[in-house]
Every structure is written in C-alpha cells, then in structure tokens.
C-alpha cells in the first residue's frame, strides 16, 4: 500500500507506505525512505489509513436465525463499515452456552466471515464448564440481567452462582443491565411522560449487579449504557472494581424523537433516550467514563419489527465508520478519540492481540477512508438482511473505500470483494488478566 496518510502521535503523516506480508504489517514508513522493489498493489491516492474498528458487541445470528442475518451478510456489513473484528453475542438459536455449541458455532462461521470474529458465551454455574468454553476459544462471557430477574429485582442467588463460577477465570463478563423493555412500555412511557423512569431501571440494574460483583470480583463490562446517570454512578467505581463499559452509536447520535417519527424501526433495548441524554453521552464519549463504542448490530426480519410485539434492535455495522467519522468531521470528538475507543481499547479489554493499531508486527486490518465523501443513508444500500435503519435520511461524511482483513482486500472502492475466507476465528487467551486502566 503506498501513497497513504497515517495518523500518528496526534498528527497526520503524508506519503506513507505499508508492506503486508502473510497477514501482518511488516514494514511502514515515509515513501522517500522506502527500499525499492516491493510488489506494489494498492495506491491509496493520498487517502487516510485507519486501523479497522473492533466492535465488541454484535449479534451475527446465522444457524437457526439465518433468516435474520448470516455470517456472510453480517461480516460483509462490517467490512463496508470499516469494522474488521467483531465479538458475537450468545443469544442465538441455538444459544452459545456450552463448549460443544461454541465449537458448532465456530464451525458454522468457518469460511463465511470477511472479518475476524470472536465469540462470547453464556456462562454456566459450573466453573469447569466455563473453563472448557475458554479452552475452546470463548473470548468473553455475556449475560442479560432480565434472565435473572423476578419482578423488578435481580435474583441474587442465581446470579451469584454464575459470578462465582467465572470470577477466577479472569474473562470479561459482558452484562446487559436492565429488565426486558418492550415496545409497549416505551410507548406508554412516552405517552404518560414517565420516560425518565427508563433511566432509573438502568441505574437500578447496574447498582444491583455491581453490589453482587463486589463480593465475587469478576471482570465486569457493562453493555450499552444509555443514560448519563449510569455513567455518573460508574465513575468512581470503575477503577476500583476494574469495570469497563461501552456506549452505542445510536444512543449517542439518536433520540426518542426517532421513535416518534419512525416507530418500531427505532425500537431497541435499551430504548433511545432524550436529546439531553444523547448529547451528554456524546460529550462524555471522549472522557475515561466511557471505554469503547459499539454497534450492537441486531437485525431482525422486517415482519418481526412491524408486528404486535416488535423485536428490539437494528443493523448498524455498515454505518459504523461513517457515523463516527461524521462526528470527527463535525468536530464533536477527535480522530484520536475514535482510534482509541473504537480500535485500541477494545483490543486491550478483550485480550485481542496484535490488532487495533497500525504498527509493524500487528495484523494488517486496515481501512482506507475518504474523509470528504458524503452519502445520504438509505435502507436499500444495506447489505444486511435487515433492510431498515433508524439513521435513514441522515447525511454522513467519511466512508471506507478499501478494507483489508489479515492483509487481504475485502472492500475495494466501496464494493465488497471478499469471499468469506479472509476473517479469522479469534480464540481468546486461556489466561487473560486484563485491567481497565
Ligand atoms: O435491542 C436489542 N436487541 N437488545 C437486546 O438486548 C437484544 C438484541 C437482539 O439480540 O436482538
Ligand atoms: Zn443488550
Ligand atoms: Zn446486544
């Protein structure tokens, strides 16, 4: 790759070159210092090269849910959106909840992924089973507090058993904190002007999880924080208890107004909040209160959205880099914040080695972006099986033109050219003690 810009030490360096060999970046520098005679295949024509996004929260579906999305369509969406590595959530059919099921899911993904994929598993109450899932390559664990709730309280004994059975293993436990929030509850909260109560539910769930976790000390990762009050609660506890957390692009960039306008299409759990909340999340994004940004890509069939009990979630992967670069272009956060929260930190938190940075010795997962290119989002441009998005109509500026995964070009001039053998199945390290500092 020649004639590219690289962002380094808070500044852009022009006229750079990179050499990929066997999936790794083996050499990089400024062109006039380049040793001649390498096989020059790609000319970036002065465009900026960024490390691929590592998206730690996605629902790739496939297997019995392939009518919603499959590994090919999900990872094609990813690479178009500049995402080169992702972590898949276990709430699939069948769920990823045992060593054998993890093995089956990995087998199903093989040869069908254009991006690297790591798998999160549901933890068992048995330490030995959890250890075997890690040995099979589980990259994290994931739970939904609503599976441990009776009424509006989390059942301490059953959740406690799980925490006890994973704490010694030092793998991150991703937690969706809150009761299940139906579309009916969202609508009635909107109508009765009790919308603020939704944040109380999130804060309450996080409090209960942390109070239990302080007994067993697992490595916690709080998913999709949608309320500034939750970030405030976490502020002092994060460091003390080695807790990490994420925000989604939609909670930072959209508001409940989109629900009023677009209805079920914008339904997601946790639901979108008001303008004050989203602005505050966006403001805090650059601070250490927020560790990483994720897509929570969660496509459903359109019939499952437009119905009496609409499913929460929408496909986001394809818009990730454009949504984030648009904010950089607007000056809402810096490129350095983007690189940190979308690539470098997720790699560190989840123990993904040699990815998340453009460095010699790192994997060649890089994205060539056109920072000027503007596109108005239309649902029919999505390659996900879910052809709808609450970002419809928004004009975004900054698009991936080429994406490389393990040194192989999977998106060329904005078109998917990868076949599915390019992505690697990530196996988390068996012993990973990762701090949040
Ligand atoms: O909006 C959501 N969609 N929230 C969840 O917790 C689950 C997810 C899904 O899998 O559809
Ligand atoms: Zn969730
Ligand atoms: Zn999710």
XYZ file of C-alpha atoms in Angstrom, residues 209-405:
197
model
C -25.045 -6.149 39.520
C -22.154 -4.191 40.988
C -23.190 -4.858 44.548
C -23.104 -8.605 43.842
C -19.939 -8.359 41.777
C -18.127 -6.655 44.630
C -18.470 -9.960 46.509
C -17.072 -12.239 43.774
C -14.946 -9.751 41.803
C -15.441 -10.934 38.224
C -14.120 -8.692 35.416
C -17.278 -6.785 34.508
C -18.113 -4.995 31.280
C -21.359 -3.012 31.313
C -23.054 -3.042 27.907
C -24.748 -0.197 26.040
C -25.046 2.480 28.699
C -27.870 4.693 27.521
C -28.176 7.191 30.395
C -25.665 9.748 31.692
C -26.850 8.902 35.234
C -25.455 5.383 34.774
C -22.070 6.776 33.713
C -22.144 9.017 36.754
C -22.783 6.048 39.029
C -19.927 4.116 37.440
C -17.445 6.981 37.513
C -15.871 6.281 40.892
C -16.474 2.507 40.878
C -14.925 1.745 37.501
C -11.303 1.886 38.515
C -11.804 0.439 41.940
C -13.604 -2.660 40.694
C -11.894 -2.967 37.281
C -15.149 -2.389 35.400
C -15.243 -1.377 31.739
C -18.226 -0.063 29.792
C -19.495 0.748 26.338
C -21.873 3.134 24.595
C -23.553 2.516 21.244
C -23.552 4.783 18.225
C -27.350 5.012 18.352
C -27.577 6.098 21.980
C -25.061 8.867 21.264
C -26.482 10.008 17.930
C -30.239 9.381 18.006
C -33.053 10.350 20.350
C -36.563 9.208 21.243
C -37.800 11.641 18.578
C -36.840 8.946 16.058
C -39.236 6.540 17.799
C -41.986 9.131 17.490
C -41.158 9.531 13.802
C -40.164 6.052 12.663
C -41.921 3.865 15.239
C -40.865 0.218 15.570
C -37.844 0.625 13.284
C -36.180 2.643 16.056
C -37.155 0.208 18.813
C -34.089 -1.082 20.627
C -33.332 -2.376 24.106
C -32.247 -0.252 25.954
C -34.502 2.300 24.229
C -33.292 5.599 22.760
C -33.385 8.455 25.260
C -33.966 12.218 25.058
C -31.771 14.846 23.410
C -30.184 15.866 26.713
C -29.044 12.305 27.378
C -27.647 11.653 23.919
C -25.786 14.968 23.922
C -24.308 14.171 27.315
C -23.241 10.665 26.220
C -21.564 12.189 23.191
C -19.844 14.779 25.368
C -18.612 12.133 27.803
C -17.513 9.841 24.983
C -14.071 11.411 24.879
C -13.594 11.037 28.647
C -12.428 7.972 30.530
C -16.007 7.487 31.776
C -16.624 5.611 28.503
C -14.214 2.868 27.441
C -15.434 1.881 23.997
C -18.049 2.402 21.292
C -20.028 -0.499 19.795
C -22.725 -1.074 17.180
C -24.981 -3.592 18.985
C -25.802 -4.733 15.416
C -29.071 -6.642 15.968
C -31.004 -7.294 12.750
C -34.451 -8.897 12.659
C -36.731 -9.821 9.779
C -38.935 -6.852 8.875
C -42.038 -8.886 9.828
C -40.598 -9.210 13.328
C -40.310 -5.437 13.581
C -43.634 -4.459 12.064
C -45.954 -6.520 14.248
C -47.760 -6.535 17.579
C -44.672 -7.336 19.675
C -41.788 -5.756 17.751
C -38.320 -7.149 18.375
C -35.697 -4.668 19.569
C -32.616 -3.825 17.514
C -31.483 -2.914 14.005
C -28.455 -3.460 11.782
C -25.708 -0.894 12.406
C -22.435 -2.446 11.294
C -22.313 -0.938 7.809
C -22.664 2.571 9.194
C -20.074 2.377 11.977
C -17.078 4.170 10.460
C -19.234 6.697 8.539
C -21.232 7.576 11.693
C -18.063 8.039 13.747
C -16.102 9.904 11.063
C -19.052 12.250 10.596
C -18.690 13.294 14.245
C -14.938 13.772 13.776
C -15.646 15.907 10.704
C -18.110 17.969 12.754
C -15.524 18.392 15.499
C -17.613 16.570 18.137
C -14.676 14.351 19.056
C -11.185 13.882 17.713
C -9.727 11.242 15.439
C -7.518 10.211 18.321
C -10.605 9.526 20.491
C -12.112 7.471 17.677
C -8.964 5.351 17.256
C -8.752 4.791 20.980
C -12.399 3.905 21.698
C -13.165 2.008 18.501
C -9.926 0.076 17.946
C -7.136 0.217 20.519
C -9.136 -0.088 23.774
C -11.497 -2.877 22.677
C -8.438 -4.943 21.701
C -6.918 -4.406 25.139
C -10.111 -5.009 27.107
C -10.921 -8.290 25.367
C -7.333 -9.537 25.060
C -7.276 -9.428 21.249
C -3.588 -9.441 20.499
C -1.820 -7.732 17.594
C -4.917 -5.899 16.404
C -6.364 -2.422 16.903
C -3.294 -0.408 15.871
C -1.359 0.291 12.687
C 2.090 -0.878 13.786
C 4.801 -3.126 12.436
C 4.150 -6.610 13.833
C 0.397 -6.039 14.018
C -2.169 -7.769 11.794
C -2.940 -5.935 8.578
C -6.545 -4.979 9.483
C -6.706 -1.511 7.982
C -9.233 0.776 6.350
C -8.598 3.388 3.677
C -11.115 6.194 4.159
C -12.334 9.075 2.056
C -12.940 11.794 4.638
C -14.768 14.046 2.174
C -17.205 11.575 0.654
C -20.813 12.355 1.658
C -23.696 9.900 1.383
C -27.312 10.118 2.467
C -28.237 6.903 4.284
C -30.840 4.781 2.519
C -32.110 1.427 3.788
C -31.707 -0.204 0.391
C -27.952 0.300 0.465
C -27.598 -2.055 3.419
C -26.149 -5.489 2.684
C -27.511 -6.838 5.969
C -30.628 -8.962 5.638
C -32.349 -6.277 7.735
C -33.042 -3.553 5.188
C -34.034 -0.781 7.566
C -32.230 1.712 9.740
C -33.213 4.485 12.145
C -30.364 6.514 10.589
C -32.278 6.676 7.277
C -32.045 10.085 5.610
C -29.032 11.236 7.611
C -26.129 12.621 5.573
C -22.836 11.099 6.645
C -19.378 12.273 5.730
C -16.360 9.951 5.729
C -16.527 6.490 4.137
C -14.315 3.415 3.996
C -13.157 2.924 0.397
C -10.916 -0.093 0.937
C -10.875 -2.515 3.837
C -8.155 -5.076 4.468
C -8.565 -8.013 6.810
